[in-house]
XYZ file of C-alpha atoms in Angstrom:
274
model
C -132.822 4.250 -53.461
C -132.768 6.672 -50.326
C -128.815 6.754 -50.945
C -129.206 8.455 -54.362
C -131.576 10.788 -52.390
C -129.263 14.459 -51.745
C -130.644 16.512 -48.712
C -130.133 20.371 -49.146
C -129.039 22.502 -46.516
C -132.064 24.847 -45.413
C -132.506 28.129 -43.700
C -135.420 28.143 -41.542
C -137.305 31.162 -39.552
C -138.959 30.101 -36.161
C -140.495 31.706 -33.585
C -140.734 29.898 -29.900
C -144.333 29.303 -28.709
C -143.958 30.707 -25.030
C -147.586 32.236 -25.565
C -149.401 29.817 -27.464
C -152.883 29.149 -26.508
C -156.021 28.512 -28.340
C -158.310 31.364 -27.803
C -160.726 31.652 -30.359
C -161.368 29.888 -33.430
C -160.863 30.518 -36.791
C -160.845 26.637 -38.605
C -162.613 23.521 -37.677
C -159.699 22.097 -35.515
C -159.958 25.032 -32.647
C -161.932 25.044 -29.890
C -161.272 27.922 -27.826
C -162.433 25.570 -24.378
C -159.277 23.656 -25.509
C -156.591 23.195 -22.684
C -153.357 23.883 -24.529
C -150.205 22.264 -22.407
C -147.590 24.979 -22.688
C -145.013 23.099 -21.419
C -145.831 20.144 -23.486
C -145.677 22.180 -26.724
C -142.391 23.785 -26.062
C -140.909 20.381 -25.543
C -142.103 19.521 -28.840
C -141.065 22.081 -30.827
C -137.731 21.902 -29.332
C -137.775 18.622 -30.303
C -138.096 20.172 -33.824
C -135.428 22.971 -33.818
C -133.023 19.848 -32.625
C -133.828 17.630 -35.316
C -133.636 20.680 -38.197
C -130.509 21.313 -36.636
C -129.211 17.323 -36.525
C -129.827 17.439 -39.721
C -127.764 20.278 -40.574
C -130.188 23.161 -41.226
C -129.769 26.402 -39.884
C -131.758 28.425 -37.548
C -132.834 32.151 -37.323
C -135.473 33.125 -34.303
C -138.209 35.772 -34.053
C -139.025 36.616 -30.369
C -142.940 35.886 -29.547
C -145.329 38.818 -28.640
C -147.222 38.185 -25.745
C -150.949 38.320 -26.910
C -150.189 36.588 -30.511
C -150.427 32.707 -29.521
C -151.072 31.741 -33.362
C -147.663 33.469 -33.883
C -145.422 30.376 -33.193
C -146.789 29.612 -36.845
C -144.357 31.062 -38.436
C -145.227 29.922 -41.964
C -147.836 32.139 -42.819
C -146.113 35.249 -41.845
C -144.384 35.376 -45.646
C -142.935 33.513 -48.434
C -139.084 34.365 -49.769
C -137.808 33.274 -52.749
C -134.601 34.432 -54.165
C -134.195 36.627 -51.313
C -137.157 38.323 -51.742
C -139.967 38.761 -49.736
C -143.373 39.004 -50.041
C -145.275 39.289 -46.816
C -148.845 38.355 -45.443
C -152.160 40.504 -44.826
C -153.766 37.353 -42.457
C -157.398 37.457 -42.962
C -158.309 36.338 -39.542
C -158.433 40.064 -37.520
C -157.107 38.582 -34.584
C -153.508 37.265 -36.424
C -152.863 40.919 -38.216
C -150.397 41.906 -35.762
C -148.216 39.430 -36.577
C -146.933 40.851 -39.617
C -145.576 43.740 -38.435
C -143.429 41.685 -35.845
C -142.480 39.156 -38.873
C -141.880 42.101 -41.472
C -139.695 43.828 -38.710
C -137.367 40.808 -38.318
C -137.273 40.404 -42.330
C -136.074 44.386 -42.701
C -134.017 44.319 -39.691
C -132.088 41.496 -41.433
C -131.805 43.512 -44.372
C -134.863 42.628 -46.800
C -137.107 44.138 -48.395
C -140.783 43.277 -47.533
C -143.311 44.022 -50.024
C -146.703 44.055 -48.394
C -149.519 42.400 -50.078
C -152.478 44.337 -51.057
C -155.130 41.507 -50.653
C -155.603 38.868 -48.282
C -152.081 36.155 -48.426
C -151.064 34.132 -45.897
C -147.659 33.014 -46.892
C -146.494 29.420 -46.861
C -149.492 28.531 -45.469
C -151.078 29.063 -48.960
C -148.255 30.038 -51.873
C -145.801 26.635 -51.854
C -142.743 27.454 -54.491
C -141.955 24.070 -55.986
C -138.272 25.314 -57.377
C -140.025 26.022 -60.857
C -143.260 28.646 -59.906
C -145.806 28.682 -56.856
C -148.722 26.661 -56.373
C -150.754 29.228 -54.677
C -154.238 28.030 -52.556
C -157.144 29.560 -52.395
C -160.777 28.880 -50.821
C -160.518 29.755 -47.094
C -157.895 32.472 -46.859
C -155.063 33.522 -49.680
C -156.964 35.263 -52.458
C -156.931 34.953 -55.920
C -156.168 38.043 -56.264
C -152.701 37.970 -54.170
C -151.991 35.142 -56.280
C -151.560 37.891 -59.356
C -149.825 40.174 -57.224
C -147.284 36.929 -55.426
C -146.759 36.536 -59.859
C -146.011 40.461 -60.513
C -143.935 40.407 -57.549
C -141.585 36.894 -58.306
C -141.827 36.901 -61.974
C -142.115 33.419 -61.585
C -145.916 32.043 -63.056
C -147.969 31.269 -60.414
C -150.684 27.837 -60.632
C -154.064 28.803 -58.717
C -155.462 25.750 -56.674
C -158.841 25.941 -55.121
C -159.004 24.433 -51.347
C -162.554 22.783 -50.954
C -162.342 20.929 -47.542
C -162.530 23.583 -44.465
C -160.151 20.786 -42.591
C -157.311 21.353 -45.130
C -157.714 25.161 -45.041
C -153.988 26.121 -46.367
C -152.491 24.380 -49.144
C -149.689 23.726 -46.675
C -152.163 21.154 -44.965
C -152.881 19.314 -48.167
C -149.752 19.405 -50.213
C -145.879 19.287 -49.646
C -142.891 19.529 -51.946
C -140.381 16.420 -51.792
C -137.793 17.652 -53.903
C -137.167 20.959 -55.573
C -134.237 20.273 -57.162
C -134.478 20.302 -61.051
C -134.361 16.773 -61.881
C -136.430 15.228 -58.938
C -139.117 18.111 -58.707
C -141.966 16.146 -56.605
C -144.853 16.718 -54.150
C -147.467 15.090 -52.354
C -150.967 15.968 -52.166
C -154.232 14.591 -51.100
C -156.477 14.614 -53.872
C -159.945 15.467 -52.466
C -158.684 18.579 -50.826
C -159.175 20.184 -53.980
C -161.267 21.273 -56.851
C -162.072 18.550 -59.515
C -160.071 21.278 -61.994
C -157.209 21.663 -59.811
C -156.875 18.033 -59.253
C -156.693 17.429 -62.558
C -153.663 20.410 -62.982
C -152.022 18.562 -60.302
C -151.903 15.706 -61.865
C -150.782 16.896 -65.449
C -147.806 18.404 -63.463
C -146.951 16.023 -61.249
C -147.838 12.507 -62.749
C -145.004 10.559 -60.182
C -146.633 12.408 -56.964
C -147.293 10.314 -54.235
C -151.090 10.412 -53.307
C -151.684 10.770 -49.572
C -155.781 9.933 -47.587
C -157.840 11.851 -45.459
C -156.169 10.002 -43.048
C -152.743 10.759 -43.869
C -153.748 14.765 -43.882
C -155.775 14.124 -40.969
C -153.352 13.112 -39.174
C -150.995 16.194 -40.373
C -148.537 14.017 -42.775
C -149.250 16.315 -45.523
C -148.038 19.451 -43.022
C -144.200 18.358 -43.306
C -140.882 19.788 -44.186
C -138.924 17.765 -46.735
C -135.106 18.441 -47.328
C -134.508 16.429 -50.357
C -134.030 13.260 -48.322
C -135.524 13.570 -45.153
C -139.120 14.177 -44.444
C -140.107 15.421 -41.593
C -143.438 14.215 -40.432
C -145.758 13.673 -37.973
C -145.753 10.428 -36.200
C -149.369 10.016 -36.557
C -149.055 9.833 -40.291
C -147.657 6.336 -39.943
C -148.885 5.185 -43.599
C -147.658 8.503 -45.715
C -144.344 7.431 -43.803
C -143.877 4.126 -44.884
C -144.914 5.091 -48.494
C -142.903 7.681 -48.113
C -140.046 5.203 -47.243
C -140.801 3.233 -50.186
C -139.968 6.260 -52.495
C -136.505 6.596 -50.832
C -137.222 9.242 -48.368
C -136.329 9.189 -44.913
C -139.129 10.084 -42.898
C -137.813 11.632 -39.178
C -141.037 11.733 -36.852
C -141.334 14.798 -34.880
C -144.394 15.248 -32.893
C -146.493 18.599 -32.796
C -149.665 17.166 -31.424
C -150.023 19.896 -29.196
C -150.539 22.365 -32.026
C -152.906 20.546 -33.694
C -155.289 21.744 -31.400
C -154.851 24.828 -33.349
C -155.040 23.290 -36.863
C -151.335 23.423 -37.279
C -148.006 21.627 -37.507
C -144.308 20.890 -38.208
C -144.804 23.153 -41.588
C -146.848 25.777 -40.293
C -144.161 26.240 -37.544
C -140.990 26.604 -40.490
C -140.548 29.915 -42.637
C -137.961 28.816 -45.043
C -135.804 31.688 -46.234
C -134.664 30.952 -49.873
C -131.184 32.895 -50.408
């Protein structure tokens, strides 16, 4: 089956983490006592850029800001679709700054960047699925930017309430597999979320695969899926091999250095949707 699979080509924003550091703590997986190897996680996400790139995606880079270290996370800074872009208020004080570095790169390659007027943290929370946004909420993103991300996209917008402080973006519990028309797919892990919101998940996606706590423990449900290749962290060794049995092709790339700071391969890819 993984030969019927079609990758599309993606365009990905990244920003180098040449200051990251964990130096306070804002969700259950940072300890600000943590030694962060900085050599260690540059490897790593090199290691990433070279397999996006092996795999045929394309690159942009945002230069880091000394005094940002969450900023290698590029994810949250914004969500595009159609070539427009709708950027993030962070609700953590210490990660505000970022957005006017992010919103900068955005204008200075010729978008427009509409600024949210409540609390949104961009891919982190608001996934678009090809056919509207699933939009978190609980720990960060708002409801309310979720009616503003809708007035914005014209595209409707499905509210999902977060209720684990572990899987505090939606990007931690849920990935799309294929947003292509005819193979529109995620995966999620079910007790992430609200009894409600499981339920909406699975009216709309009855074929999803269903990942553990230890598969989203272990960050397999923060990955970057092209259609036919999954990008995933080793760790999530089960999620892979289901995934395997669906016809993906999972390509391990490990970010275990920035899990100390509660992220991973998807919180370290803006994708910018032409």
């Amino acid at each position: 089956m993984s030969d019927s699979r079609v990758p599309r080509r993606r365009r990905f924003l990244v920003c180098e983490p040449r200051h990251f550091a964990v130096q306070y703590a804002i969700n259950p997986w940072m300890h600000p006592d943590t030694h962060v190897d900085v050599d260690l996680a540059q490897e790593q996400w090199q290691a990433l850029i070279g397999a996006y790139r092996s795999h045929g995606h394309a690159i942009d880079a945002l230069d880091p800001v000394p005094g940002l270290p969450d900023m290698v996370f590029a994810a949250n800074s914004a969500v595009v679709v159609g070539g427009r872009v709708f950027g993030s208020l962070f609700h953590a004080p210490q990660r505000r700054p970022e957005s006017t570095h992010y919103d900068l790169w955005f204008k200075t390659a010729g978008y427009e960047v509409h600024r949210p007027a409540s609390v949104c943290e961009g891919e982190g929370d608001l996934v678009w699925t090809g056919r509207y946004v699933l939009a978190g909420t609980g720990f960060r993103t708002t409801r309310e930017a979720h009616r503003e991300v809708q007035e914005f996209f014209g595209h409707p917008v499905i509210s999902l309430t977060l209720v684990d402080p572990h899987f505090y973006h939606l990007d931690t519990a849920l990935f799309v597999l294929d947003d292509s028309e005819g193979e529109n797919n995620i995966v999620y892990y079910p007790e992430a979320f609200s009894p409600g919101s499981r339920e909406v998940l699975a009216r709309l996606y009855p074929h999803a695969v269903l990942a553990t706590r230890n598969d989203a423990m272990a960050f397999g449900l923060n990955s970057v899926s092209d259609g036919r290749h999954v990008f995933i962290a080793p760790q999530a060794e089960a999620l892979a091999a289901r995934l395997d049995d669906h016809g993906y092709v999972p390509v391990p790339v490990d970010l275990s250095e920035f899990h100390k700071a509660g992220g991973g391969i998807k919180c370290c890819t803006q994708e910018i949707r032409s």
